[in-house]
CSV table of C-alpha atoms in Angstrom, one decimal:
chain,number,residue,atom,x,y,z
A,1,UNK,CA,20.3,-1.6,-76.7
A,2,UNK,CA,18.5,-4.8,-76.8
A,3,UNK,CA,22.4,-6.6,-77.0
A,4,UNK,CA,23.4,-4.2,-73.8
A,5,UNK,CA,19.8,-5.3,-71.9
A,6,UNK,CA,20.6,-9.2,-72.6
A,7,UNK,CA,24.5,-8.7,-71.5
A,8,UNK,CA,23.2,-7.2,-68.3
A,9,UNK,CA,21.2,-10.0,-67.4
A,10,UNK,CA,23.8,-12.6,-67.8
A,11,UNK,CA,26.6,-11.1,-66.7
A,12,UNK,CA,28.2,-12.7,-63.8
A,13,UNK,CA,27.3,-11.8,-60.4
A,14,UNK,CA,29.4,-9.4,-58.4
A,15,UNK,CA,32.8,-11.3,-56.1
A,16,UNK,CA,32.4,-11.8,-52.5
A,17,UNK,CA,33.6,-8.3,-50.3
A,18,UNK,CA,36.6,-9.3,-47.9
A,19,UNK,CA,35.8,-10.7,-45.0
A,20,UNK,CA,36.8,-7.6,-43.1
A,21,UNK,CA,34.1,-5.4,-45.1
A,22,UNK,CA,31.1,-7.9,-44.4
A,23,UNK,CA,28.2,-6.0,-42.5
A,24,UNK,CA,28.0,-7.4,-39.0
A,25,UNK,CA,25.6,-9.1,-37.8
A,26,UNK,CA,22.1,-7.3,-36.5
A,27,UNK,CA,21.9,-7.4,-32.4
A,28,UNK,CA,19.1,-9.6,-30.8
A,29,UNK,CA,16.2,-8.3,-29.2
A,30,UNK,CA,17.9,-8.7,-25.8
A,31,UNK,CA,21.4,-7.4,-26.9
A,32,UNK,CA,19.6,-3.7,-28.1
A,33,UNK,CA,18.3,-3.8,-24.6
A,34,UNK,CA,21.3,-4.3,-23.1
A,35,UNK,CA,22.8,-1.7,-25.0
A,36,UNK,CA,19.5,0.8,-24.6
A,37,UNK,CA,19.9,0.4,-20.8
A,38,UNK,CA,24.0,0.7,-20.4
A,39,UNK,CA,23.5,3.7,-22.6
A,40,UNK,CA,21.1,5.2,-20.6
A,41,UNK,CA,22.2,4.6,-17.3
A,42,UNK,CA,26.0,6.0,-18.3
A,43,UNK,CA,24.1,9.2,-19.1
A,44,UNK,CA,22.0,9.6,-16.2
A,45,UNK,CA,25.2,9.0,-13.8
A,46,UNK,CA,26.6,12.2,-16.4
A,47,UNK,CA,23.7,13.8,-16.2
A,48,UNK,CA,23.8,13.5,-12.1
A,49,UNK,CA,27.7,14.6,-11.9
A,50,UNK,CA,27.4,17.6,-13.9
A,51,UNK,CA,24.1,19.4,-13.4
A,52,UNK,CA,23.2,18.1,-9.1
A,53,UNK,CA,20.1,17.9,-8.1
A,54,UNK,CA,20.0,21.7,-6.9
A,55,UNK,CA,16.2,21.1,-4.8
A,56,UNK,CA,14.1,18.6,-3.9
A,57,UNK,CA,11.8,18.9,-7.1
A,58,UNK,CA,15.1,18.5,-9.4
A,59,UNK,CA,15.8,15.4,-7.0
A,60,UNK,CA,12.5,14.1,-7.8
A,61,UNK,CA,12.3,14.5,-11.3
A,62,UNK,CA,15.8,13.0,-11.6
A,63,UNK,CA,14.5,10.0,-9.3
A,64,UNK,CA,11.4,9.6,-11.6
A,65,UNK,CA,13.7,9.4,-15.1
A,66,UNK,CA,15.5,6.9,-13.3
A,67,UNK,CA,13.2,4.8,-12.1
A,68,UNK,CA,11.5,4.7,-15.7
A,69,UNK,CA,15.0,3.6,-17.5
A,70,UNK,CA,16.1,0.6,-14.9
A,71,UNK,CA,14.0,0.1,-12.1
A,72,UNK,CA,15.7,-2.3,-10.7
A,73,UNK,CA,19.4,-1.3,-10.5
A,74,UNK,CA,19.1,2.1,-11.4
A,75,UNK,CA,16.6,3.6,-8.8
A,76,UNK,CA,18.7,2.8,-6.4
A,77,UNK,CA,22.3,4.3,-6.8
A,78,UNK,CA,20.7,7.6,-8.5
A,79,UNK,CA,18.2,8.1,-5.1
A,80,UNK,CA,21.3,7.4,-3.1
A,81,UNK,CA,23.6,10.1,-5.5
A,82,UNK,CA,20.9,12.4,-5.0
A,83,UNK,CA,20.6,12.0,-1.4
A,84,UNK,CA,24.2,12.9,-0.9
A,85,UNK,CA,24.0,15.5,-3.0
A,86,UNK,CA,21.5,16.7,-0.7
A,87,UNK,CA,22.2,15.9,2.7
A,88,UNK,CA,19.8,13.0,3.2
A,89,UNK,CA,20.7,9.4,4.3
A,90,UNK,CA,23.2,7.6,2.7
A,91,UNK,CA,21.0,3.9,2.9
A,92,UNK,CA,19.9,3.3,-0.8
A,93,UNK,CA,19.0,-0.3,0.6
A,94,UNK,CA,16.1,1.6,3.0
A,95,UNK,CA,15.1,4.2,-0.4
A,96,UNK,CA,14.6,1.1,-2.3
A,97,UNK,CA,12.7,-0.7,0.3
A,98,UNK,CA,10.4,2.2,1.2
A,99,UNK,CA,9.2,3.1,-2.8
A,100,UNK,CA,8.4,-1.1,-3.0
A,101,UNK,CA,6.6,-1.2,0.2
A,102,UNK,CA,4.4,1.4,-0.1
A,103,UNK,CA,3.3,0.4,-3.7
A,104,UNK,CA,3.1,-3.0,-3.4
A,105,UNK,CA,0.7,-2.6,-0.7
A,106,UNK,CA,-1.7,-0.1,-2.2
A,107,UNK,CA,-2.1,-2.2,-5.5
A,108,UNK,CA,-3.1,-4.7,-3.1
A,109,UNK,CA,-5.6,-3.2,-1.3
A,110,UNK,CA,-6.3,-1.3,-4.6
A,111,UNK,CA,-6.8,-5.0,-6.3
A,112,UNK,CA,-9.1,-6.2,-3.3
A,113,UNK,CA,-11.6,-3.9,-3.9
A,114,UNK,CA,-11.5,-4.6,-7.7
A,115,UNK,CA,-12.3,-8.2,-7.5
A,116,UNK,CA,-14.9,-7.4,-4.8
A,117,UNK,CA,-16.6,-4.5,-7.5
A,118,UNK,CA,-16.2,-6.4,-10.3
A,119,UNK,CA,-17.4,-9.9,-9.2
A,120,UNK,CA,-20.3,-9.9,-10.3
A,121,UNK,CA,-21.6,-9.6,-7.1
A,122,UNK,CA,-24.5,-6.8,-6.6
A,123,UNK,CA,-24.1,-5.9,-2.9
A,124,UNK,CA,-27.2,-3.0,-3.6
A,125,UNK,CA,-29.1,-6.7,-3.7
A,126,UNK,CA,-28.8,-7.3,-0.1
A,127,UNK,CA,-32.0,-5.2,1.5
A,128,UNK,CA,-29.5,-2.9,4.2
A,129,UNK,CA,-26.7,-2.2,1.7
A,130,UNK,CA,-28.1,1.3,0.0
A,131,UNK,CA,-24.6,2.9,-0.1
A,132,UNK,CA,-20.8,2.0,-1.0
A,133,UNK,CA,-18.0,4.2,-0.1
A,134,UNK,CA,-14.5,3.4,-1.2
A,135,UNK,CA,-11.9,5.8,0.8
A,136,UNK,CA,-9.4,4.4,-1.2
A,137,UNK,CA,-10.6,6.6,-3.9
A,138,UNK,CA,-11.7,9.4,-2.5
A,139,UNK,CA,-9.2,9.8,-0.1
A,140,UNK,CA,-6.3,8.5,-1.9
A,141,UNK,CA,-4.3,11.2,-1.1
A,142,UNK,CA,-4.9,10.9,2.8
A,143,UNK,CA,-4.4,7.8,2.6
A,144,UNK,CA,-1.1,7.5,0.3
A,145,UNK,CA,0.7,9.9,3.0
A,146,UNK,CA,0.0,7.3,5.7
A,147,UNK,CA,1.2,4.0,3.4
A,148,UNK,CA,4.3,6.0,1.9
A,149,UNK,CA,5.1,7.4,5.8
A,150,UNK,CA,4.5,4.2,8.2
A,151,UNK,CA,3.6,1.0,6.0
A,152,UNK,CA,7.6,1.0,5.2
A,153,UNK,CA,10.0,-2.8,5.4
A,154,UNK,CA,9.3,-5.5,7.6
A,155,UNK,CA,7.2,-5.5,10.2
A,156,UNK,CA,7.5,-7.5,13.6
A,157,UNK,CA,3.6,-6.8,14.1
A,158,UNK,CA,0.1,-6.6,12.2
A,159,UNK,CA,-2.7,-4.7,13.9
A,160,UNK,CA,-6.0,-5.9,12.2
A,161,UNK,CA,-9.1,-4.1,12.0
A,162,UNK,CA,-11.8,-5.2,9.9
A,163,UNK,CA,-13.6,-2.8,7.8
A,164,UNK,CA,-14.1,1.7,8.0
A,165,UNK,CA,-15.6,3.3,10.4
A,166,UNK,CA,-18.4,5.7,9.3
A,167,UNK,CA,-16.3,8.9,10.8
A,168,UNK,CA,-12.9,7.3,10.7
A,169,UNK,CA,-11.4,5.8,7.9
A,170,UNK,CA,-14.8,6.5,5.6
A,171,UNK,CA,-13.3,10.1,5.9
A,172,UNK,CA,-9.2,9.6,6.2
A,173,UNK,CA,-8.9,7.0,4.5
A,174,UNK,CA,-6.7,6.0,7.6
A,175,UNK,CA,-7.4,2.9,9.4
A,176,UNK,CA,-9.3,3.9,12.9
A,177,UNK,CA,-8.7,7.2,11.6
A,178,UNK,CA,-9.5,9.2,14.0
A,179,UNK,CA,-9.5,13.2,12.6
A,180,UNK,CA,-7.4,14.4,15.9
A,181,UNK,CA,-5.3,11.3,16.2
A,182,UNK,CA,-4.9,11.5,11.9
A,183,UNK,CA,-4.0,15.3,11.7
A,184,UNK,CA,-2.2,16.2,15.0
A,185,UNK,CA,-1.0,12.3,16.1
A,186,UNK,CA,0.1,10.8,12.9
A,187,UNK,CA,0.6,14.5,10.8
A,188,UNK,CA,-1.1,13.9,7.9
A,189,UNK,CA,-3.1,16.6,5.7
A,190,UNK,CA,-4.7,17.0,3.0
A,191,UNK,CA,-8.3,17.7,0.8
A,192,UNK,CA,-10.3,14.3,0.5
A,193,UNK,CA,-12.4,14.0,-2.5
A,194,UNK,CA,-16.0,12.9,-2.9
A,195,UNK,CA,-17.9,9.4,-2.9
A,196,UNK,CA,-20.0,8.7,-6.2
A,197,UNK,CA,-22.8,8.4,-3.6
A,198,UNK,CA,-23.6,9.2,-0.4
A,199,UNK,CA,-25.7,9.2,2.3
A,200,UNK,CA,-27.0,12.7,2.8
A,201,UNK,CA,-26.7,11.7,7.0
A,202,UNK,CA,-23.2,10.2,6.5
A,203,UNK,CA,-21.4,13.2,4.3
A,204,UNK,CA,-17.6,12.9,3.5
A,205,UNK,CA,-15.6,16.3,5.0
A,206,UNK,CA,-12.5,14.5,5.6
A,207,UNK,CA,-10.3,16.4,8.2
A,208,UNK,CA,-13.2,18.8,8.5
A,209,UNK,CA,-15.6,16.2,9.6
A,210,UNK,CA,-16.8,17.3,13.7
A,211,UNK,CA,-18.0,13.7,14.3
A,212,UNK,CA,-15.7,11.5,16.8
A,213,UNK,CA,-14.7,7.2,16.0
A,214,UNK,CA,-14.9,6.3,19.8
A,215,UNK,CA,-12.4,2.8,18.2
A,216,UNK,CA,-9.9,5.4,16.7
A,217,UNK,CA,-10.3,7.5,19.2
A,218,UNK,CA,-9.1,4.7,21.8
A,219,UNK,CA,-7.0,3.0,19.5
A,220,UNK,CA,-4.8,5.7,18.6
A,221,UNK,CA,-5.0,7.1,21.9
A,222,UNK,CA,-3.2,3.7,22.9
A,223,UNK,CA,-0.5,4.2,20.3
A,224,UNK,CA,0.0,7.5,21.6
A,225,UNK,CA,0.6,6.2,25.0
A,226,UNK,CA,2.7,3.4,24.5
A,227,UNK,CA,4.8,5.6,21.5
A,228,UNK,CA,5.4,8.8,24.2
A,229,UNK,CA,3.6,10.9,21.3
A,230,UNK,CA,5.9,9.5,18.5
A,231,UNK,CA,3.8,7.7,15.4
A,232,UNK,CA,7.6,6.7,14.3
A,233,UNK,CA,8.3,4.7,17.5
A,234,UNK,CA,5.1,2.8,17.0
A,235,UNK,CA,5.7,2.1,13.6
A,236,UNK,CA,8.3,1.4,13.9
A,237,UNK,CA,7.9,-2.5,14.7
A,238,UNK,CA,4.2,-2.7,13.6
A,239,UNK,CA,1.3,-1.4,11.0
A,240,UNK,CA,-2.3,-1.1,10.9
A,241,UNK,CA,-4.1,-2.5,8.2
A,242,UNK,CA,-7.8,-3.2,8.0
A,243,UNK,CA,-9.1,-6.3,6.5
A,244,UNK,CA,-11.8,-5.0,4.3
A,245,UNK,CA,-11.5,-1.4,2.9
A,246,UNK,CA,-14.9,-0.4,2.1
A,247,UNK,CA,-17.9,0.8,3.6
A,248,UNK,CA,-21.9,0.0,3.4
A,249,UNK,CA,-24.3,2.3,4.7
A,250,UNK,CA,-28.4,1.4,5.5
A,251,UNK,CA,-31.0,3.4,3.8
A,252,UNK,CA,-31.2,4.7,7.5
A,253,UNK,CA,-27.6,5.7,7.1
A,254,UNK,CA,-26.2,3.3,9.6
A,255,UNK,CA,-22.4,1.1,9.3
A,256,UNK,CA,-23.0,-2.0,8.2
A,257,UNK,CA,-20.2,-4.4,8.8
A,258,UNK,CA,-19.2,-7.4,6.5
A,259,UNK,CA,-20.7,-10.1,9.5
A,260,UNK,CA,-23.9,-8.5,9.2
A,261,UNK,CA,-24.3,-9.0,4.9
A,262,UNK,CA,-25.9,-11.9,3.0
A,263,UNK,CA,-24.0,-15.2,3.1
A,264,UNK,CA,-22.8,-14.8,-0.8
A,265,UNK,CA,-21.3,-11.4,-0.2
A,266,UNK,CA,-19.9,-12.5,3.5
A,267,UNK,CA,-18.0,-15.4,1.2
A,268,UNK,CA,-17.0,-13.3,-1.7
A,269,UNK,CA,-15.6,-10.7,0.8
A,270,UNK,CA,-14.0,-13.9,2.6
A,271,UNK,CA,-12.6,-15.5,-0.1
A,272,UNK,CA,-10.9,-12.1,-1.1
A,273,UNK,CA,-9.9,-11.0,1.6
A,274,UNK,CA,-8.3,-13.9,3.0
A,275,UNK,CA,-5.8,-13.9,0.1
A,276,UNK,CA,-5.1,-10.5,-0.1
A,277,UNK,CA,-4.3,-11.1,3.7
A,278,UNK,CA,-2.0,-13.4,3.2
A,279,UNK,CA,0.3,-11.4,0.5
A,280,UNK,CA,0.1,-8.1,3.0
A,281,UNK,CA,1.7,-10.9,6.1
A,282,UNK,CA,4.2,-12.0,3.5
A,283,UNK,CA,5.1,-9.0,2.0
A,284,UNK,CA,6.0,-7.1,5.4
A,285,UNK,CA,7.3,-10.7,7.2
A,286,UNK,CA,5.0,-10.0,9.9
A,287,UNK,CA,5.1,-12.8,12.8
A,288,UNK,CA,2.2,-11.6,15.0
A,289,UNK,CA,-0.7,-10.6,14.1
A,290,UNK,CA,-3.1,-8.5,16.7
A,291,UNK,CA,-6.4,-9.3,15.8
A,292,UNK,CA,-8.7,-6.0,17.1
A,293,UNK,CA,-11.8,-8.3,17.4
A,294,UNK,CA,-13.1,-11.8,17.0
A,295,UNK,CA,-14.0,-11.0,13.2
A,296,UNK,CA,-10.2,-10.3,12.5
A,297,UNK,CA,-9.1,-13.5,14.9
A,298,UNK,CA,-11.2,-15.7,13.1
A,299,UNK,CA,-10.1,-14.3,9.1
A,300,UNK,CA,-6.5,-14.5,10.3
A,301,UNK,CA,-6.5,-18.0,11.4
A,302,UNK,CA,-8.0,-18.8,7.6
A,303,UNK,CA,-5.6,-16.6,5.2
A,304,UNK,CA,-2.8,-18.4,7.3
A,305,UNK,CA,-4.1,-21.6,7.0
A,306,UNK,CA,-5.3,-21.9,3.3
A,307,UNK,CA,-2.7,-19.9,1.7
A,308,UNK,CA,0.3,-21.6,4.2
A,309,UNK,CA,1.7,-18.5,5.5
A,310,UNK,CA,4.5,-19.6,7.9
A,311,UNK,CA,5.3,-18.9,11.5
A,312,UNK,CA,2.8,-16.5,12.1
A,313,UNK,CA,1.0,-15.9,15.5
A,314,UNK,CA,-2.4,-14.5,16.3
A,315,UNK,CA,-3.3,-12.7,19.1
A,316,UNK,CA,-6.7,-11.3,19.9
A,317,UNK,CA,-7.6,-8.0,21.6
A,318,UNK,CA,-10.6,-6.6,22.8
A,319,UNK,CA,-12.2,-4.1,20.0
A,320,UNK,CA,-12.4,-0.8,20.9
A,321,UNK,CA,-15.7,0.0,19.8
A,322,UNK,CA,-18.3,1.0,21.8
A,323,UNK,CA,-20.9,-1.6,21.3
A,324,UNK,CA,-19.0,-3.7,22.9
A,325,UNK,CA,-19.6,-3.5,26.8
A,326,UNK,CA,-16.2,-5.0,27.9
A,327,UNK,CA,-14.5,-2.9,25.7
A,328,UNK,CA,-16.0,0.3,28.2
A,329,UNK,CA,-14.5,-0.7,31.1
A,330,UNK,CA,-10.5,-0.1,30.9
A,331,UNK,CA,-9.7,-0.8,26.7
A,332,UNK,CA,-6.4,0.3,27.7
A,333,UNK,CA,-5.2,-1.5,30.3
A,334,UNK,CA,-6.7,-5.3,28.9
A,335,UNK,CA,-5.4,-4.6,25.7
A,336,UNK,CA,-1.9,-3.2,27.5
A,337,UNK,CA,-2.1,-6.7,29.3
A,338,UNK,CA,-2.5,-8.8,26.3
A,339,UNK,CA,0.2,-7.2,24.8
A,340,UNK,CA,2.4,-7.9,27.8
A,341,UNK,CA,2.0,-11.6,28.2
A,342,UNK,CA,2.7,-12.0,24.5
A,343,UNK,CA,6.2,-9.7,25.5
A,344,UNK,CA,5.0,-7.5,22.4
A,345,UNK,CA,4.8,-4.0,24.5
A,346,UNK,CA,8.6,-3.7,24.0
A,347,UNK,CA,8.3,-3.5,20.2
A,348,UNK,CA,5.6,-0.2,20.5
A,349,UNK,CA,7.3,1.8,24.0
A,350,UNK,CA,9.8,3.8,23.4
């Protein structure tokens, strides 16, 4: 046994297999990729021919597998094979556009207001700031409807606002949001949630909320006008986007805006904003902006000037709130005249 043991461990190792029975090679990281993604995608175009999209929930779900496997090739051409399937628009150019749009510019505002919050910066230090709403949050939802609807492709003009309004977008979650001008103007509806705190004078109802925004209310009223009652007409050439997204509230309850905050947080808000400017003016390839205010004039002259942003004009209009006394005699007509000179009525009017 001992003699069969030794033999074993000297005999000679075994010949060489053929060429032609040698093992391939293992794939690379990127060639299993490859091969994950063709595999998939050849499925999901099977998957589409035989079984159809039979209603919009199958559509979406189909949409949403797709998306997952090849964002960037595949979202397309299934959106578009479900569209025909369903009647909708053959453009898979404007489906693509209108998913990246509307995400892009949430996860900036959505970043904004997390280097703001986690800066380090206590805001509850400043003696008026008692209270900090974040619609965002709250009223994702409300305000998701109005990204995903009118914030879609380029965009020949920026309407800038500067920060919510206590009855406006504090409760929509829609810039100058208005609740008549948000529900029955622009269509959107919805439950808003609740702010970790609030003011027990400044409650969040959302579309329930009985309280008028005089600026939405003449804002929107405007858009209205010039649109002949169709949100799509406006949009069409423009968006509204406010510069900062939250809200501060006195002890007292009353809107505090970023101008009227300590020097530190008026610089951190600044300094963020400004940036996060910039990306929203390159990301929609906007060449005007409408400043609503000399606040908004005076932050877009700095984003486009310390982050470069090219061929981009700024045009200031009167702000419609209130407190300002020129802005009680005829909003309407100055800002309608404003718009005029700088021949930008054409891109609103239907």
């Amino acid at each position: 046994m001992v003699g069969d043991v030794t033999r074993w461990r000297t005999a000679s190792p075994r010949p060489t297999p053929p060429p032609s029975s040698i093992p391939p090679k293992p794939r690379t990281l990127r060639q299993h990729k490859r091969f994950i993604l063709c595999s998939a995608a050849e499925f999901l175009e099977t998957l589409l021919r035989v079984s159809g999209a039979n209603n919009a929930a199958d559509s979406h779900d189909q949409f949403l597998i797709a998306q997952i496997l090849h964002p960037n090739s595949i979202m397309a051409s299934t959106k578009r094979k479900i569209g025909e399937k369903n009647g909708l628009e053959n453009d898979s150019k404007k489906s693509k556009l209108e998913f990246d749009y509307a995400e892009k510019l949430i996860a900036l505002e959505n970043e904004l207001v997390e280097k703001i919050l986690t800066s380090g910066t206590d805001f509850k230090h400043d003696k008026n700031v008692a209270y900090t709403y974040n619609p965002l949050d709250y009223a994702a939802e409300l305000h998701a409807q109005y990204v995903q609807r009118f914030c879609q492709g380029p965009k020949k003009i920026l309407f800038l606002g500067m920060n919510p309004g206590p009855h406006g977008m504090t409760q929509t979650g829609v810039p100058f949001g208005e609740i008549p001008a948000v529900r029955d103007f622009l269509g959107i509806r919805g439950p808003v949630q609740q702010p970790k705190r609030s003011h027990p004078k400044l409650p969040v109802t959302g579309l329930n909320c009985s309280r008028s925004e005089p600026s939405g209310k003449r804002f929107w009223g405007l858009a209205k006008e010039l649109s002949g009652g169709d949100p799509d007409v406006f949009f069409k050439n423009a968006i509204v986007y406010n510069y900062f997204p939250l809200s501060f509230i006195t002890s007292a309850g009353r809107n505090i805006t970023p101008v009227e905050l300590n020097k530190g947080a008026q610089a951190l808000i600044d300094k963020v904003g400004d940036e996060i400017l910039s990306k929203v003016l390159k990301l929609f390839e906007v060449d005007t902006i409408v400043a609503i205010g000399a606040f908004a004039k005076k932050r877009s002259d700095a984003a486009i000037k310390q982050f470069k942003v090219p061929n981009v004009k700024v045009v200031q209009i009167l702000h419609p709130s209130p407190r300002s006394p020129a802005a009680n005699k005829d909003w309407n007509g100055a800002v309608r005249k404003v718009l005029q000179q700088h021949d930008l009525l054409k891109y609103l009017e239907c």
